Short mmCIF file of C-alpha atoms and ligand atoms in Angstrom, two decimals:
data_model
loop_
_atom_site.label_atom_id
_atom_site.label_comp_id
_atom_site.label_asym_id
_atom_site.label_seq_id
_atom_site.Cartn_x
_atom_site.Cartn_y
_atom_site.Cartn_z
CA UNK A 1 -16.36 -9.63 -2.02
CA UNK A 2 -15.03 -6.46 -2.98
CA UNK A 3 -17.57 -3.61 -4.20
CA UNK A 4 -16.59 -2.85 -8.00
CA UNK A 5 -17.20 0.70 -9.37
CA UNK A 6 -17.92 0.79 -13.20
CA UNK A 7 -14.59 2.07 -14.48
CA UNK A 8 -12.18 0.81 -11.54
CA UNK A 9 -11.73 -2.12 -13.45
CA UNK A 10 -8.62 -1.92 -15.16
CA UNK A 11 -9.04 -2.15 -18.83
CA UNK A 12 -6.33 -4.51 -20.45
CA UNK A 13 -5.14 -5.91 -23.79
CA UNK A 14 -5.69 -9.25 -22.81
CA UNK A 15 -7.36 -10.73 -19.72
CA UNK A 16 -5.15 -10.78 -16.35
CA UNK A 17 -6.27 -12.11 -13.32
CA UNK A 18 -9.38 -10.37 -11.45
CA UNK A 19 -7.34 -9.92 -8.25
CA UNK A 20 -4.64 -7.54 -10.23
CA UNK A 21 -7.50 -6.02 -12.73
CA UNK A 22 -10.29 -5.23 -9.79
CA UNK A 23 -7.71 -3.64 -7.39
CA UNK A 24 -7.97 -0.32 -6.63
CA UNK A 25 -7.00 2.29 -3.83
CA UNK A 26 -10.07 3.48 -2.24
CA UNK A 27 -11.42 6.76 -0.45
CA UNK A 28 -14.82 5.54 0.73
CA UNK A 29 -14.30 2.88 3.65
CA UNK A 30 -16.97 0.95 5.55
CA UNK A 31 -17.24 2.86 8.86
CA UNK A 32 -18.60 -0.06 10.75
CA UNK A 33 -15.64 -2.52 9.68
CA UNK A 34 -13.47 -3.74 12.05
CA UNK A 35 -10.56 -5.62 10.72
CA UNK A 36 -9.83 -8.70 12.82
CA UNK A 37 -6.89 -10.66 14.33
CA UNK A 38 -7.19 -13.09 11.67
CA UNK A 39 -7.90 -10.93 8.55
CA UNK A 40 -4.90 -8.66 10.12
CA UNK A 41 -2.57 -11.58 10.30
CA UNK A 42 -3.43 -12.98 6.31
CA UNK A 43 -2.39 -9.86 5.16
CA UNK A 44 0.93 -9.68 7.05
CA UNK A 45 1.52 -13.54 6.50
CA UNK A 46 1.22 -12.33 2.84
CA UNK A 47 3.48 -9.96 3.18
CA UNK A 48 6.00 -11.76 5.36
CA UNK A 49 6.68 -14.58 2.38
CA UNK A 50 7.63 -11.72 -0.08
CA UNK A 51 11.07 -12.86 -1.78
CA UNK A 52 13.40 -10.29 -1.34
CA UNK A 53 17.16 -9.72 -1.83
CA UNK A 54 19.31 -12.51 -0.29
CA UNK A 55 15.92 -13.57 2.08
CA UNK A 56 17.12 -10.37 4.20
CA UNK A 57 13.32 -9.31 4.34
CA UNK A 58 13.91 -5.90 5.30
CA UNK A 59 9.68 -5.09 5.54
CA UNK A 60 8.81 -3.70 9.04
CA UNK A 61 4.88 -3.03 9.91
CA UNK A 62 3.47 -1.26 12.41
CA UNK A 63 0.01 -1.51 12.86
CA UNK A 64 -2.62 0.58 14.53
CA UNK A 65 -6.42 0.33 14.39
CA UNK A 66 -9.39 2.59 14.33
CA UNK A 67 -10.12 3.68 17.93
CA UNK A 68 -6.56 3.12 19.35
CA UNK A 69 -4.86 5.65 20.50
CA UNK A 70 -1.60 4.68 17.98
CA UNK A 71 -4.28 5.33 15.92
CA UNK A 72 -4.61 8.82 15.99
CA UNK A 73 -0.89 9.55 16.22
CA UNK A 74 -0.38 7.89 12.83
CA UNK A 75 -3.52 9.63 11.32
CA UNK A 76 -2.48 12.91 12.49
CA UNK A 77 0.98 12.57 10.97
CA UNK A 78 -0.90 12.29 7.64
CA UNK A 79 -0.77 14.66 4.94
CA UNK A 80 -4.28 16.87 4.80
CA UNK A 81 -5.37 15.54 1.85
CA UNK A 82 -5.13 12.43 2.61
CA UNK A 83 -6.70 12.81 6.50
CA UNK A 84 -9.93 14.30 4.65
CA UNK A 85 -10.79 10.21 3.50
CA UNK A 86 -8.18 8.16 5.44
CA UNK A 87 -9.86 8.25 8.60
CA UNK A 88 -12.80 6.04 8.05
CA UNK A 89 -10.37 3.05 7.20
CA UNK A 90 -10.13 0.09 9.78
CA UNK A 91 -6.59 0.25 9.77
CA UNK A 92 -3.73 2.51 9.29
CA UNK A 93 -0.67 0.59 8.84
CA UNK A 94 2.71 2.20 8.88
CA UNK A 95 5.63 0.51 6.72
CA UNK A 96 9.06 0.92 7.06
CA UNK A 97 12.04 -0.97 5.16
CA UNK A 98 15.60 -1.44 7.33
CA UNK A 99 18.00 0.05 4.79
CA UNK A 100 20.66 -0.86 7.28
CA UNK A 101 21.49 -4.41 7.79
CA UNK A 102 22.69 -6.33 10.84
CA UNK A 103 25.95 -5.84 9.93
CA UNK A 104 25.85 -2.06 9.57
CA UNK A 105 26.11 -2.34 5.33
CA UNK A 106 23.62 -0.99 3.59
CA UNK A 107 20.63 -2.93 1.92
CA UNK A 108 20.15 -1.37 -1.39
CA UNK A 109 17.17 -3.44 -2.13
CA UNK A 110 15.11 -3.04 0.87
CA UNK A 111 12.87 -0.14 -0.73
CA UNK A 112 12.13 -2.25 -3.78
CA UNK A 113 11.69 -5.33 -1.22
CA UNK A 114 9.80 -3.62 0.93
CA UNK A 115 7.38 -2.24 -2.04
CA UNK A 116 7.54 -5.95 -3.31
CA UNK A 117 5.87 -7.40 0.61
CA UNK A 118 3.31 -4.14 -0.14
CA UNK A 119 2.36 -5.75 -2.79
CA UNK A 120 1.59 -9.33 -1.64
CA UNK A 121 -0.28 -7.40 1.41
CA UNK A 122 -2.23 -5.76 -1.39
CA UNK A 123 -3.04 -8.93 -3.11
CA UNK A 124 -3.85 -10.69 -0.18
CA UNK A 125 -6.60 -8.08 0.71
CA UNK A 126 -7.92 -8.26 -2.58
CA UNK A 127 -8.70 -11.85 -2.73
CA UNK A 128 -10.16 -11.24 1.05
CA UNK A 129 -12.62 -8.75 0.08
CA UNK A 130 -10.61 -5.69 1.89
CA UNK A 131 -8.48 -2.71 0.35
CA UNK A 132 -5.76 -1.03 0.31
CA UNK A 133 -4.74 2.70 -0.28
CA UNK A 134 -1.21 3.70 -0.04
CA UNK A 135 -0.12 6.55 0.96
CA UNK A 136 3.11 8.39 0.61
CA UNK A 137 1.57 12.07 1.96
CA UNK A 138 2.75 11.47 5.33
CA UNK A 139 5.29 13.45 7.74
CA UNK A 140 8.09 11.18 8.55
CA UNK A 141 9.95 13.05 11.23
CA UNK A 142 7.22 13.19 13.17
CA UNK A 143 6.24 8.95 12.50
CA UNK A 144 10.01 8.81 13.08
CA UNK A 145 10.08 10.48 16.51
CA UNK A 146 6.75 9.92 17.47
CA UNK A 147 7.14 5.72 17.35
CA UNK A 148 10.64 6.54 17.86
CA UNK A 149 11.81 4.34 14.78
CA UNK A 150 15.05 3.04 14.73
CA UNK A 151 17.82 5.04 12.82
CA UNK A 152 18.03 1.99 10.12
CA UNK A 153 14.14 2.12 9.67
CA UNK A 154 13.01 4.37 6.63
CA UNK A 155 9.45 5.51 6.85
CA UNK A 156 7.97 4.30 3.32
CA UNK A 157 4.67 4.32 2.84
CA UNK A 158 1.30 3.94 5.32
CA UNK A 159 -1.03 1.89 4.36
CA UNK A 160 -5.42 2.61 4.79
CA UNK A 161 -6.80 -0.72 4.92
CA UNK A 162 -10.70 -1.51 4.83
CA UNK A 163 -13.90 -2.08 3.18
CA UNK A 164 -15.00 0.23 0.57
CA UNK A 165 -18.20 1.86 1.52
CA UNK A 166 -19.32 5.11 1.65
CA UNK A 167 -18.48 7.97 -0.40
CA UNK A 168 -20.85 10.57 0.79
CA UNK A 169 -19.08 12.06 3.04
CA UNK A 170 -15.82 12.74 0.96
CA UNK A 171 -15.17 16.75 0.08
CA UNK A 172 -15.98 17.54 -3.98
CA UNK A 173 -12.75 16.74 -5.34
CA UNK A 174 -12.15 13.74 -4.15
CA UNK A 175 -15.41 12.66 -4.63
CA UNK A 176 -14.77 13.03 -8.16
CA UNK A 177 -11.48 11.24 -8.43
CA UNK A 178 -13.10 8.55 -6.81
CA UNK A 179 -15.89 8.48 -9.55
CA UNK A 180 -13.19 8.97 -12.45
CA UNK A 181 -11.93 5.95 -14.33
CA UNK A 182 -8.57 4.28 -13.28
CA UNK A 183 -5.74 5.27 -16.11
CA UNK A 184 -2.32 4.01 -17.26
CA UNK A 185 0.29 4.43 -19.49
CA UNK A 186 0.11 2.54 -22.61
CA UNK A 187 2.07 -0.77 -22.56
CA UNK A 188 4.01 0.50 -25.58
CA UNK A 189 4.85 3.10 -23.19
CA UNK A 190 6.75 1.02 -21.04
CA UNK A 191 8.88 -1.35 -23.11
CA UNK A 192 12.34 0.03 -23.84
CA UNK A 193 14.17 -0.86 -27.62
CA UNK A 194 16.69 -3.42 -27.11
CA UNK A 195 19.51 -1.20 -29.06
CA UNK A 196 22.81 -2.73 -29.65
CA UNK A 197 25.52 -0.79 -28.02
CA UNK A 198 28.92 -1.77 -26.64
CA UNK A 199 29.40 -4.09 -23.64
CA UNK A 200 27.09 -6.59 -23.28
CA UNK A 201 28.00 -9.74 -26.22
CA UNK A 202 25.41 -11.96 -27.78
CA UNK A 203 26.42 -15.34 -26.42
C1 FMN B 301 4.04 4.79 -3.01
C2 FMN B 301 2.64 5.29 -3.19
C3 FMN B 301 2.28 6.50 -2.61
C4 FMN B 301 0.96 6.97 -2.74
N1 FMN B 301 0.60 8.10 -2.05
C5 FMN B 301 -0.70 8.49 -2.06
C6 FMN B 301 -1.14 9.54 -1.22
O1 FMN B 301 -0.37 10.12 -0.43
N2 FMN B 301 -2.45 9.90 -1.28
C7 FMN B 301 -3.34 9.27 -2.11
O2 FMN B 301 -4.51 9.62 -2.10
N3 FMN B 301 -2.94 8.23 -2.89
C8 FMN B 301 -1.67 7.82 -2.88
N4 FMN B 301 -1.27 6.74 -3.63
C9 FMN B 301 -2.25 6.04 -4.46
C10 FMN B 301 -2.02 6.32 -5.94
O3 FMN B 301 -2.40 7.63 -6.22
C11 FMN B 301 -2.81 5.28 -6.77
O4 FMN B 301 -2.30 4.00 -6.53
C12 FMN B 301 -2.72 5.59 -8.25
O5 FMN B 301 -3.35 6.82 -8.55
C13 FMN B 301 -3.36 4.51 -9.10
O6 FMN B 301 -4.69 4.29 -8.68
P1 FMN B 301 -5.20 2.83 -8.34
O7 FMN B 301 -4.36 2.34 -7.17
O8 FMN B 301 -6.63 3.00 -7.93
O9 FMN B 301 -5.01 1.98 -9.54
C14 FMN B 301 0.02 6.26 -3.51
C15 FMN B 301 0.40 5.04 -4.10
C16 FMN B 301 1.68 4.57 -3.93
C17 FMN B 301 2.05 3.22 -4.55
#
């Protein structure tokens, strides 16, 4: 199971299920973790079924481990902050969403589908006792040219994956943030007023 750190726990008006309330993105991973073919291949199967705009399932992974050499390329692309805890993860996983289809047309839903297969991944870890920290601090030209992406594959996101563990190690700051309750908006926050206006009739 997942280690729980009083506070990480999101605190909600009513219950919601453990695997969306216990989540959290890590800086402390498990060192001595090694994330397996199997364990590797739940999280992308989870990912894989996302829906997503007319099934065109525009998520692309690539997926490099601790000790390969891909590895350290991705890590090094990595914004400072975020190579002072990353490191220590089993798995640094870069995602990329074809915003260019087949045909040549755009996809204007492949960021949102892509964020959607993210998400699934995310879940998927949670209910297999891993984590996941995202991570938009990256360099993207140099992911681009160094993997040599396609032209119709955006960079998104890259993705730390382990088990949380150790904290020791991590500089002040972030030692702190990873100590400090989990926050949000207040759900009143969030909901829009449903204002009458012209164009859309009441059937
Ligand atoms: C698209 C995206 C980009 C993010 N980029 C970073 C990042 O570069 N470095 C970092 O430490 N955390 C990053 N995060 C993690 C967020 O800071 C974190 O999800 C947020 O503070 C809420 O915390 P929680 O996930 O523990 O609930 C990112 C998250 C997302 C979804």
């Amino acid at each position: 199971m997942t280690r729980h750190l009083p506070g990480k726990s999101a605190s909600t008006a009513v219950p919601v299920h453990p695997l969306l309330a216990e989540r959290w993105s890590p800086r402390g991973f498990d060192q001595g973790h090694e994330l397996g073919d199997a364990a590797l291949t739940a999280l992308l199967e989870a990912a894989r079924w996302a829906p997503s705009a007319q099934n065109s399932q525009p998520w692309r992974f690539l997926v490099t481990r601790r000790g390969e050499d891909a590895h350290e390329r991705l890590f090094a692309a990595l914004a400072p902050g975020n190579r002072a805890w990353a490191g220590t993860a089993s798995a640094l996983v870069l995602v990329a969403a074809s915003t260019v289809g087949d045909d040549g047309g755009s996809q204007p839903w492949a960021l949102y589908d892509t964020g959607q297969s993210v998400a699934a991944l995310v879940t998927q870890a949670q209910a297999d006792g891993l984590a996941v920290h995202q991570m938009g601090g990256f360099d993207t030209d140099a992911v681009r040219a160094g993997f040599g992406l396609a032209d119709a594959l955006t960079p998104v996101v890259v993705l730390a994956i382990g088990v949380p563990g150790d904290t020791a190690g991590l500089p002040g700051p972030l030692a702190a943030r990873e100590a400090a309750p989990r926050t949000r908006r207040p759900l009143s926050d969030l909901l829009l007023p449903a204002r009458s206006g012209a164009g859309l009739a009441a059937a």
